[in-house]
XYZ file of C-alpha atoms in Angstrom:
615
model
C -8.192 27.180 -44.379
C -9.914 24.902 -42.128
C -13.073 25.279 -40.421
C -12.580 26.792 -36.585
C -16.116 26.584 -35.337
C -17.005 23.502 -33.830
C -20.272 21.828 -31.749
C -19.072 21.492 -28.075
C -19.613 17.637 -26.790
C -22.511 17.471 -24.241
C -20.652 16.658 -21.512
C -18.531 20.107 -21.914
C -21.613 21.874 -22.391
C -23.133 20.438 -19.436
C -20.089 21.720 -17.357
C -20.559 25.157 -18.927
C -24.215 25.294 -17.799
C -23.339 24.079 -14.378
C -21.032 27.068 -13.756
C -24.258 29.303 -13.667
C -26.680 27.098 -12.459
C -24.618 25.011 -9.685
C -22.481 27.646 -7.971
C -22.024 25.618 -4.514
C -23.609 22.860 -2.565
C -26.593 25.117 -1.363
C -27.395 25.347 -5.319
C -27.968 21.535 -5.577
C -30.236 21.625 -2.407
C -32.372 24.332 -3.810
C -32.855 22.472 -7.293
C -33.596 19.511 -5.780
C -35.796 20.314 -3.041
C -37.636 22.506 -5.614
C -38.336 19.450 -7.987
C -39.695 17.739 -4.955
C -42.110 20.153 -4.217
C -42.961 19.942 -7.926
C -43.421 16.482 -7.812
C -46.402 16.905 -5.096
C -44.380 15.746 -2.246
C -45.644 16.262 1.441
C -42.517 15.142 2.877
C -38.893 15.895 2.262
C -36.029 14.857 4.220
C -32.229 16.664 3.360
C -29.479 14.979 4.402
C -25.926 16.810 4.434
C -22.347 15.312 4.845
C -19.432 17.664 5.229
C -21.610 20.867 4.308
C -22.220 19.096 0.891
C -18.676 18.283 -0.117
C -19.093 14.604 0.516
C -22.765 14.121 -0.078
C -26.104 15.493 -0.163
C -29.355 13.481 -0.350
C -32.963 14.431 -0.758
C -35.653 12.110 -0.118
C -39.478 12.967 -0.959
C -42.750 11.090 -1.193
C -43.719 12.637 -4.602
C -45.066 11.052 -7.650
C -41.876 9.652 -8.537
C -40.501 8.622 -12.033
C -40.862 6.023 -14.713
C -37.740 3.845 -15.866
C -37.766 6.154 -19.128
C -38.313 9.423 -17.232
C -35.661 8.639 -14.761
C -33.364 8.189 -17.590
C -34.440 11.172 -19.595
C -34.722 13.698 -16.798
C -30.728 13.875 -16.857
C -30.927 15.084 -20.665
C -30.144 18.700 -21.186
C -33.617 20.887 -21.646
C -35.550 17.726 -20.930
C -38.267 18.596 -18.564
C -42.091 18.130 -18.039
C -43.151 21.503 -16.569
C -43.545 22.868 -20.136
C -44.590 22.099 -23.669
C -43.844 25.176 -25.669
C -42.993 28.918 -25.497
C -46.155 30.141 -24.385
C -46.230 27.989 -21.415
C -43.424 30.137 -19.963
C -45.982 33.003 -19.345
C -48.147 30.689 -17.454
C -45.900 29.013 -15.020
C -47.052 27.488 -11.894
C -43.961 25.519 -10.905
C -40.451 26.064 -9.359
C -38.514 24.615 -12.188
C -39.003 24.648 -15.897
C -35.723 24.773 -17.866
C -34.490 21.208 -17.722
C -31.168 22.419 -16.648
C -30.750 21.339 -13.003
C -30.339 17.583 -13.514
C -27.968 17.390 -15.961
C -25.801 20.116 -14.782
C -25.622 18.484 -11.085
C -24.536 15.248 -12.983
C -22.035 17.074 -15.235
C -19.815 18.104 -11.860
C -20.758 15.106 -9.440
C -21.903 11.592 -8.694
C -25.080 10.950 -8.531
C -27.349 8.200 -7.688
C -31.518 8.149 -8.159
C -33.815 5.667 -6.885
C -37.596 6.337 -7.501
C -40.836 4.522 -7.999
C -44.411 5.624 -8.867
C -47.298 4.276 -6.766
C -48.354 2.182 -9.737
C -45.072 0.511 -10.171
C -44.104 -2.508 -8.148
C -40.261 -2.007 -8.503
C -38.577 1.119 -8.696
C -35.291 2.287 -10.809
C -31.677 2.884 -9.684
C -29.767 5.028 -12.136
C -25.997 6.022 -11.456
C -24.017 8.783 -13.256
C -20.865 10.368 -13.093
C -19.757 13.381 -14.655
C -22.730 13.377 -17.171
C -21.872 9.493 -18.069
C -24.447 6.833 -17.080
C -22.801 4.180 -15.066
C -25.673 1.825 -14.702
C -29.434 1.491 -14.433
C -31.526 -1.243 -12.994
C -34.602 -2.120 -11.259
C -34.631 -1.773 -7.399
C -36.929 -1.822 -4.285
C -37.636 1.550 -2.930
C -40.270 3.751 -1.586
C -42.635 5.781 -3.503
C -41.279 9.079 -4.597
C -37.440 9.951 -5.339
C -34.321 9.782 -3.560
C -31.188 11.593 -5.002
C -27.771 11.277 -3.806
C -24.984 13.712 -4.727
C -21.895 12.954 -4.233
C -18.320 14.377 -4.321
C -19.329 17.661 -6.102
C -17.045 18.932 -8.148
C -14.818 16.046 -8.353
C -13.892 16.787 -11.819
C -13.735 20.353 -11.706
C -10.716 20.925 -9.050
C -10.647 24.645 -9.432
C -14.376 24.672 -8.473
C -13.882 22.705 -5.545
C -10.716 24.741 -4.380
C -12.642 27.910 -4.265
C -15.632 26.360 -1.849
C -15.698 28.265 1.413
C -15.308 26.437 4.737
C -17.614 23.901 6.038
C -19.277 26.099 8.336
C -19.741 28.908 5.963
C -21.202 26.385 2.984
C -23.470 24.902 5.666
C -24.815 28.514 6.513
C -25.778 28.759 3.015
C -27.513 25.477 2.769
C -29.561 26.512 5.870
C -30.374 29.788 4.302
C -31.462 28.389 0.944
C -33.600 25.653 3.015
C -35.302 28.549 5.023
C -36.361 30.355 1.881
C -38.059 27.377 0.413
C -39.660 25.893 3.854
C -41.176 29.334 4.321
C -43.084 29.159 1.393
C -44.723 25.931 1.682
C -45.710 25.242 5.479
C -48.186 22.587 4.246
C -44.839 20.573 3.444
C -43.107 18.641 6.198
C -39.478 19.025 6.192
C -36.237 17.679 7.890
C -32.444 18.825 7.539
C -29.858 16.773 9.103
C -26.065 17.635 8.801
C -23.519 15.025 9.810
C -25.900 12.911 11.749
C -27.503 15.769 13.864
C -31.105 17.273 13.229
C -30.774 20.810 12.520
C -34.650 21.218 11.545
C -37.799 19.272 12.117
C -40.879 21.112 10.454
C -44.128 19.681 10.634
C -46.888 20.971 8.303
C -48.860 23.807 9.998
C -49.762 27.445 9.227
C -47.814 30.230 7.816
C -47.211 31.733 11.320
C -46.057 28.519 12.994
C -43.648 27.902 10.219
C -42.019 31.262 10.655
C -41.993 30.652 14.514
C -40.511 27.380 13.971
C -37.637 28.336 11.721
C -36.809 31.797 13.202
C -37.434 31.013 16.780
C -40.289 31.765 19.325
C -39.302 35.220 19.980
C -40.658 36.244 16.197
C -44.201 35.187 17.281
C -45.062 38.205 19.622
C -43.738 41.043 16.918
C -45.456 39.585 13.640
C -48.549 41.896 12.058
C -50.383 40.174 9.685
C -50.794 41.862 6.179
C -53.714 40.740 3.742
C -54.689 42.763 0.677
C -56.486 41.395 -2.449
C -57.074 43.282 -5.531
C -57.576 42.787 -9.176
C -53.934 43.596 -9.678
C -52.335 41.320 -7.306
C -52.831 39.639 -3.615
C -50.324 40.535 -0.915
C -50.342 38.493 2.234
C -47.973 37.668 4.783
C -46.473 39.497 8.178
C -44.406 42.513 8.863
C -42.639 43.272 12.263
C -44.007 45.825 14.983
C -41.867 49.180 14.827
C -40.240 47.898 18.266
C -39.005 44.954 16.459
C -36.699 46.938 13.925
C -32.856 46.715 14.385
C -29.857 48.115 12.800
C -28.735 44.960 10.824
C -29.379 41.143 10.153
C -33.260 41.536 9.816
C -35.301 38.752 8.257
C -36.406 40.073 4.986
C -37.943 37.828 2.631
C -40.177 38.533 -0.790
C -42.045 35.776 -2.596
C -43.611 36.064 -5.952
C -45.997 33.075 -6.521
C -44.229 30.866 -4.221
C -40.704 31.902 -5.383
C -38.214 33.647 -3.210
C -37.129 37.052 -4.841
C -34.874 39.942 -3.954
C -36.400 43.152 -5.124
C -34.868 46.410 -3.838
C -37.849 48.315 -5.170
C -40.411 46.672 -3.025
C -38.251 46.765 -0.458
C -38.270 50.613 -0.279
C -42.120 50.248 -0.331
C -41.996 48.468 2.862
C -39.527 50.991 4.559
C -41.790 53.859 3.288
C -44.475 52.341 5.183
C -42.439 52.548 8.609
C -41.131 56.190 7.759
C -40.792 57.920 11.090
C -42.021 55.098 12.888
C -38.453 53.495 13.263
C -35.159 54.959 13.514
C -33.068 55.923 10.244
C -31.338 52.869 8.803
C -33.040 50.427 10.776
C -34.397 47.299 9.538
C -37.799 45.641 9.990
C -38.446 42.064 9.326
C -41.134 40.913 6.760
C -42.476 37.993 5.171
C -44.370 39.296 2.371
C -46.015 36.909 -0.420
C -47.331 38.235 -3.650
C -49.526 36.307 -5.924
C -50.084 37.812 -9.421
C -50.922 36.375 -12.766
C -47.976 34.378 -14.217
C -48.421 36.106 -17.451
C -47.793 39.445 -15.339
C -44.287 38.489 -14.161
C -41.081 37.120 -16.200
C -38.787 34.520 -13.709
C -36.654 33.697 -16.850
C -33.890 36.145 -16.349
C -31.212 34.440 -14.281
C -30.464 30.795 -13.958
C -30.820 30.992 -9.992
C -34.577 32.522 -10.767
C -34.266 35.115 -7.782
C -34.642 38.129 -10.097
C -38.271 38.657 -11.237
C -39.858 41.495 -13.492
C -43.081 42.814 -12.986
C -45.427 44.117 -15.519
C -47.048 46.459 -13.039
C -44.313 47.418 -10.552
C -45.396 51.230 -9.666
C -48.705 49.887 -8.765
C -47.814 47.011 -6.836
C -45.486 49.411 -5.020
C -48.174 51.452 -3.791
C -50.585 48.731 -2.854
C -47.701 47.247 -0.963
C -47.141 50.620 0.963
C -50.460 51.092 1.829
C -50.998 47.248 2.752
C -48.342 47.403 5.496
C -49.086 50.572 6.785
C -52.758 49.383 7.413
C -51.415 46.434 9.255
C -49.410 48.410 11.224
C -52.222 51.089 12.025
C -54.531 48.317 12.346
C -52.862 45.756 14.684
C -50.271 48.072 16.642
C -51.157 49.068 20.255
C -51.777 52.912 19.726
C -53.625 54.822 22.375
C -56.637 56.418 21.281
C -59.635 58.334 22.902
C -62.673 56.360 23.668
C -65.913 57.990 22.777
C -68.245 55.276 23.840
C -69.101 56.178 27.472
C -72.714 54.829 27.765
C -73.578 52.929 30.489
C -70.630 53.628 32.468
C -70.708 55.415 35.993
C -70.090 59.216 36.039
C -67.069 59.985 37.902
C -67.475 63.819 39.447
C -64.597 66.187 38.170
C -62.368 67.924 40.609
C -64.132 71.225 40.562
C -63.225 74.239 42.894
C -66.301 73.588 45.020
C -65.498 70.001 45.581
C -61.886 70.841 46.239
C -63.058 73.212 48.698
C -65.148 70.334 50.803
C -61.989 67.942 51.091
C -58.729 68.530 52.889
C -56.224 68.555 50.170
C -52.674 67.284 50.984
C -49.920 69.669 50.549
C -47.819 68.557 47.745
C -44.053 67.863 48.973
C -41.325 69.927 48.122
C -38.373 68.350 46.434
C -35.109 68.995 48.200
C -32.374 68.060 45.787
C -28.532 69.267 45.043
C -28.348 70.662 41.463
C -24.771 70.223 41.385
C -24.531 66.742 42.325
C -21.880 64.624 40.636
C -21.142 61.059 41.604
C -17.828 61.076 40.462
C -16.606 63.930 42.725
C -15.099 62.952 46.279
C -14.239 66.218 47.863
C -16.957 68.355 49.741
C -18.057 71.833 48.950
C -19.505 74.871 50.835
C -22.149 75.110 48.376
C -23.995 72.501 49.991
C -24.184 74.580 53.144
C -25.417 77.437 51.458
C -28.286 75.065 49.789
C -29.314 73.134 52.780
C -27.878 74.991 55.732
C -25.587 72.011 56.662
C -22.146 70.500 55.665
C -22.146 67.393 53.470
C -20.944 64.475 55.063
C -17.854 62.226 54.091
C -19.725 60.675 51.229
C -21.468 63.688 49.682
C -19.936 65.191 46.608
C -18.445 68.333 45.741
C -20.968 70.752 44.205
C -18.475 73.511 43.381
C -16.160 71.387 41.290
C -18.583 70.073 38.685
C -17.511 70.284 34.977
C -18.583 73.431 33.250
C -21.206 73.507 30.392
C -22.680 76.102 27.858
C -21.372 79.756 28.237
C -19.758 78.802 31.865
C -17.708 76.125 30.123
C -16.723 78.704 26.927
C -15.355 81.432 29.701
C -13.475 78.779 31.459
C -11.796 77.407 28.474
C -10.864 80.960 27.253
C -8.929 81.572 30.354
C -7.381 77.889 30.219
C -6.029 78.014 26.769
C -2.570 77.308 27.798
C -1.352 74.357 25.761
C 0.879 75.158 23.200
C 2.006 71.681 22.322
C 0.512 70.097 18.820
C -0.815 66.621 19.737
C 0.710 63.950 18.065
C -0.936 60.400 18.106
C 0.294 57.815 20.556
C 2.043 60.557 22.618
C 1.092 60.713 26.427
C 2.856 64.225 26.581
C 0.412 65.264 24.088
C -2.479 65.344 26.590
C -0.658 65.800 29.947
C -0.769 69.605 29.723
C -4.459 69.904 28.362
C -7.421 71.234 30.552
C -10.381 69.272 29.349
C -14.262 69.794 29.686
C -17.165 68.029 28.797
C -20.038 69.385 27.000
C -23.559 68.069 27.125
C -22.351 64.861 27.918
C -21.432 64.384 24.417
C -18.136 65.924 23.409
C -14.640 66.496 25.357
C -13.279 69.751 24.833
C -9.865 70.525 24.879
C -7.624 73.628 23.877
C -4.710 73.173 21.451
C -2.296 75.274 19.850
C -4.489 75.439 16.614
C -7.838 76.128 17.951
C -10.386 74.226 20.282
C -10.619 70.487 19.658
C -13.924 68.387 19.840
C -13.561 64.604 20.700
C -16.739 62.591 20.420
C -16.738 60.398 23.595
C -18.802 57.598 22.163
C -16.789 57.174 18.928
C -13.677 57.387 20.892
C -14.521 54.798 23.346
C -15.535 52.607 20.226
C -12.141 53.060 18.759
C -10.489 52.197 22.000
C -12.430 49.133 22.707
C -12.433 47.832 19.046
C -8.770 48.094 18.984
C -8.700 46.196 22.605
C -10.986 43.572 21.450
C -9.280 42.799 17.984
C -6.131 42.313 20.178
C -7.680 39.630 21.977
C -9.110 37.979 19.066
C -5.459 38.053 17.389
C -3.100 37.036 20.121
C -3.955 38.311 23.668
C -7.207 36.059 24.599
C -9.111 37.882 27.756
C -10.273 36.105 30.723
C -14.223 36.747 31.441
C -16.126 37.314 34.620
C -18.468 34.222 35.940
C -21.942 35.087 36.089
C -23.860 34.384 39.458
C -26.806 33.450 37.478
C -25.958 31.959 34.023
C -28.562 32.994 31.169
C -29.915 30.897 28.540
C -30.048 31.779 24.812
C -32.122 30.208 22.211
C -31.181 30.198 18.475
C -32.324 29.382 15.314
C -30.683 26.376 13.050
C -28.909 28.992 10.926
C -27.454 30.678 14.010
C -26.461 27.358 15.550
C -24.510 26.501 12.497
C -22.641 30.163 12.965
C -22.395 29.805 16.737
C -20.016 26.854 16.075
C -17.604 29.070 13.965
C -17.918 32.052 16.538
C -17.245 29.941 19.757
C -13.404 30.331 19.663
C -13.591 34.085 19.085
C -16.138 34.563 21.646
C -14.045 32.511 24.243
C -11.017 34.796 23.090
C -13.386 37.830 23.937
C -14.073 36.699 27.520
C -17.366 34.758 26.672
C -18.078 31.256 27.937
C -20.863 29.506 26.581
C -21.725 25.691 27.397
C -24.107 24.066 24.683
C -27.030 22.425 25.947
C -28.731 21.528 22.680
C -28.040 21.901 18.940
C -29.750 25.467 19.238
C -29.291 26.692 22.771
C -26.320 27.595 24.965
C -25.524 28.679 28.523
C -23.994 31.815 28.775
C -21.825 31.466 32.243
C -19.154 34.370 31.972
C -19.018 37.617 30.190
C -16.030 40.300 29.208
C -15.320 42.045 32.475
C -16.247 45.660 30.432
C -19.695 45.161 29.943
C -21.280 45.956 33.076
C -24.946 46.824 32.956
C -25.660 45.091 29.625
C -27.782 41.759 29.227
C -25.465 39.017 28.285
C -27.925 37.107 26.157
C -28.705 40.362 24.144
C -24.984 40.793 23.418
C -24.230 37.694 22.561
C -27.761 37.706 20.156
C -26.229 40.892 18.686
C -22.721 39.370 18.027
C -24.285 36.519 16.237
C -26.250 38.689 13.973
C -22.934 40.936 13.264
C -20.843 37.646 12.499
C -23.375 36.589 10.150
C -22.845 39.855 7.769
C -19.431 38.447 7.295
C -18.633 35.188 5.551
C -15.513 34.107 7.325
C -12.280 33.562 5.080
C -9.681 30.815 5.907
C -8.446 33.211 8.875
C -11.802 34.520 10.042
C -10.611 38.168 9.464
C -13.760 39.598 8.310
C -15.862 37.896 11.179
C -12.919 39.300 13.603
C -13.754 42.640 12.598
C -17.530 42.447 12.672
C -17.257 40.791 16.259
C -14.930 43.395 17.755
C -17.122 46.226 16.173
C -20.128 45.136 17.491
C -19.102 44.385 20.918
C -17.345 48.031 20.997
C -20.860 49.780 19.847
C -22.722 47.894 22.699
C -20.266 48.442 25.494
C -19.084 52.159 24.665
C -19.645 55.164 26.870
C -23.216 56.438 25.710
C -23.937 59.624 24.787
C -25.112 61.944 27.927
C -22.948 60.139 30.347
C -21.089 62.742 32.467
C -17.310 62.019 32.877
C -14.938 63.247 35.964
C -11.716 64.690 34.816
C -9.676 61.127 35.786
C -12.131 59.464 33.149
C -11.720 61.723 30.524
C -7.794 61.968 30.814
C -7.934 58.195 30.749
C -10.306 58.164 27.420
C -8.272 60.499 25.854
C -4.731 59.101 26.707
C -6.162 55.634 25.443
C -7.379 57.107 22.210
C -3.975 58.689 21.268
C -2.569 55.249 21.751
C -4.704 53.762 19.162
C -3.800 52.964 15.609
C -6.435 55.480 13.927
C -7.174 58.422 16.252
C -9.383 60.494 13.841
C -12.003 57.851 12.633
C -13.920 54.878 14.036
C -13.635 51.267 12.537
C -16.557 52.230 10.364
C -15.450 55.427 9.128
C -16.997 57.939 11.361
C -15.237 61.106 12.358
C -13.881 61.009 16.087
C -12.115 64.361 16.488
C -12.614 67.923 14.779
C -10.690 71.038 15.559
C -12.374 74.683 15.473
C -9.590 76.901 14.102
C -8.465 79.772 16.147
C -9.097 81.951 13.092
C -12.799 80.943 13.319
C -13.089 81.491 17.049
C -11.689 85.173 16.755
C -13.944 85.992 13.838
C -16.724 85.455 16.063
C -15.715 88.467 17.995
């Protein structure tokens, strides 16, 4: 029997390794920019064409490479970062495995132009699918210039499963942000299809965060600084009022390397306990510096997972440092005991009050039964104020009943014997409805007492309407008298290009001013009272949570749900009978009357047997 185990060729082994290291164009950018940083570059330029499908170029002014090093850099496990196994425990560089360049060359066409400061001529090296196509001297600037073209040209299955250009470009921008936030002393530029997306000059960390994520973050950041023998924790966290339900910028960096760490994330959330609503997310940019031997970054090829030897003590230090930052820099009212040298202000003693003519406090006159949704007059106004109401004064005697009065009235009005059927207008025609505490709509049905959450019901109604607009029935917006401007980050600007047709279908009209600024000139007709710029920003955050597929279905769902949540009837708003009838009829015409699009219950029925058992 012949032997069956064979040694794979280097080209095949490189393609296998590339499957783990190079997952998409953003992976190429990550590896090349990290190599440029390790080379000591102070200026790095990234140029993208067609979201990396056509070409990606990274130019730096680092130390450059010799002719021999340039050729050897594309061999597997060839690296300048380590020499022996013990060096893995003293890593100070971003890369160390020697897998990135051979993996890139295995699935793309690569051209390298590099020169050292001590050399008169540089080296030009061309590779295609791990094969060296040519190497010759050339004239070039000090540093290195990598050009990666036709990614996955020899692996068509991998190229086929790449996402849309907008999605891949958004991933590149996200990866780029994670790197530039660590090295504020390095100048970066990012260009896509000839347009400049980012131009970041060297400066302080706070300035870099503001340049990347927008000026609105400058006022919401609190500095964190804790230096111990175990580790040093620095960076910034957001003020409690900067919390949002989703899409908060949350970054952890360990020794200059971006990482994901759910355990440390809980430590930050614990510091904000009882300061932000449940489920809210607070932005933070936290940098943890520890001794290299106390962490292990050699876990995953992407190096975003890091193991810490002292996780629990760092957890406690992190929570204490964030709490200290919140308590030290947040504006919290306090008692001032330092009154030395200040003028004495006499207290309002009884003797002093008798010497002065005190004005009489006015007695407010109001109608406790006022309801702006009523049109008919009421004799109760005469009982309260001794005069009849005018034509524009509401009827105070026909208000919706609450509490015990509503219960008593509901007991005498339970006459509906029809079981509710979704989509049937006759199901709600003969039902007497009441509103309870501005939150629930109560209706008597055959099986008992039905409770409808008015806010969630309106979310379901509006969601179905907006989804229909996004699918096949675009809406016309209402023009704004005074257009509003909205400033976006580079990542949000890339996402906006993909979202513009969907926003237009929902009734928004936006005019692009620059690459990252838009002017809102029209909004949907049913979002009165909301600030257009805040609504658009919330929609961008919601759309960024779901990468759009070929037809954009996940993003359409996110946009429709986000706009429905913002514009739905709030809790506590008093509804008239006509408004309750309209809402209930619209609800029972929806595709799902029992649950909101995100799974929350809309309708609950208290059985008649349970009501009878109370008596």
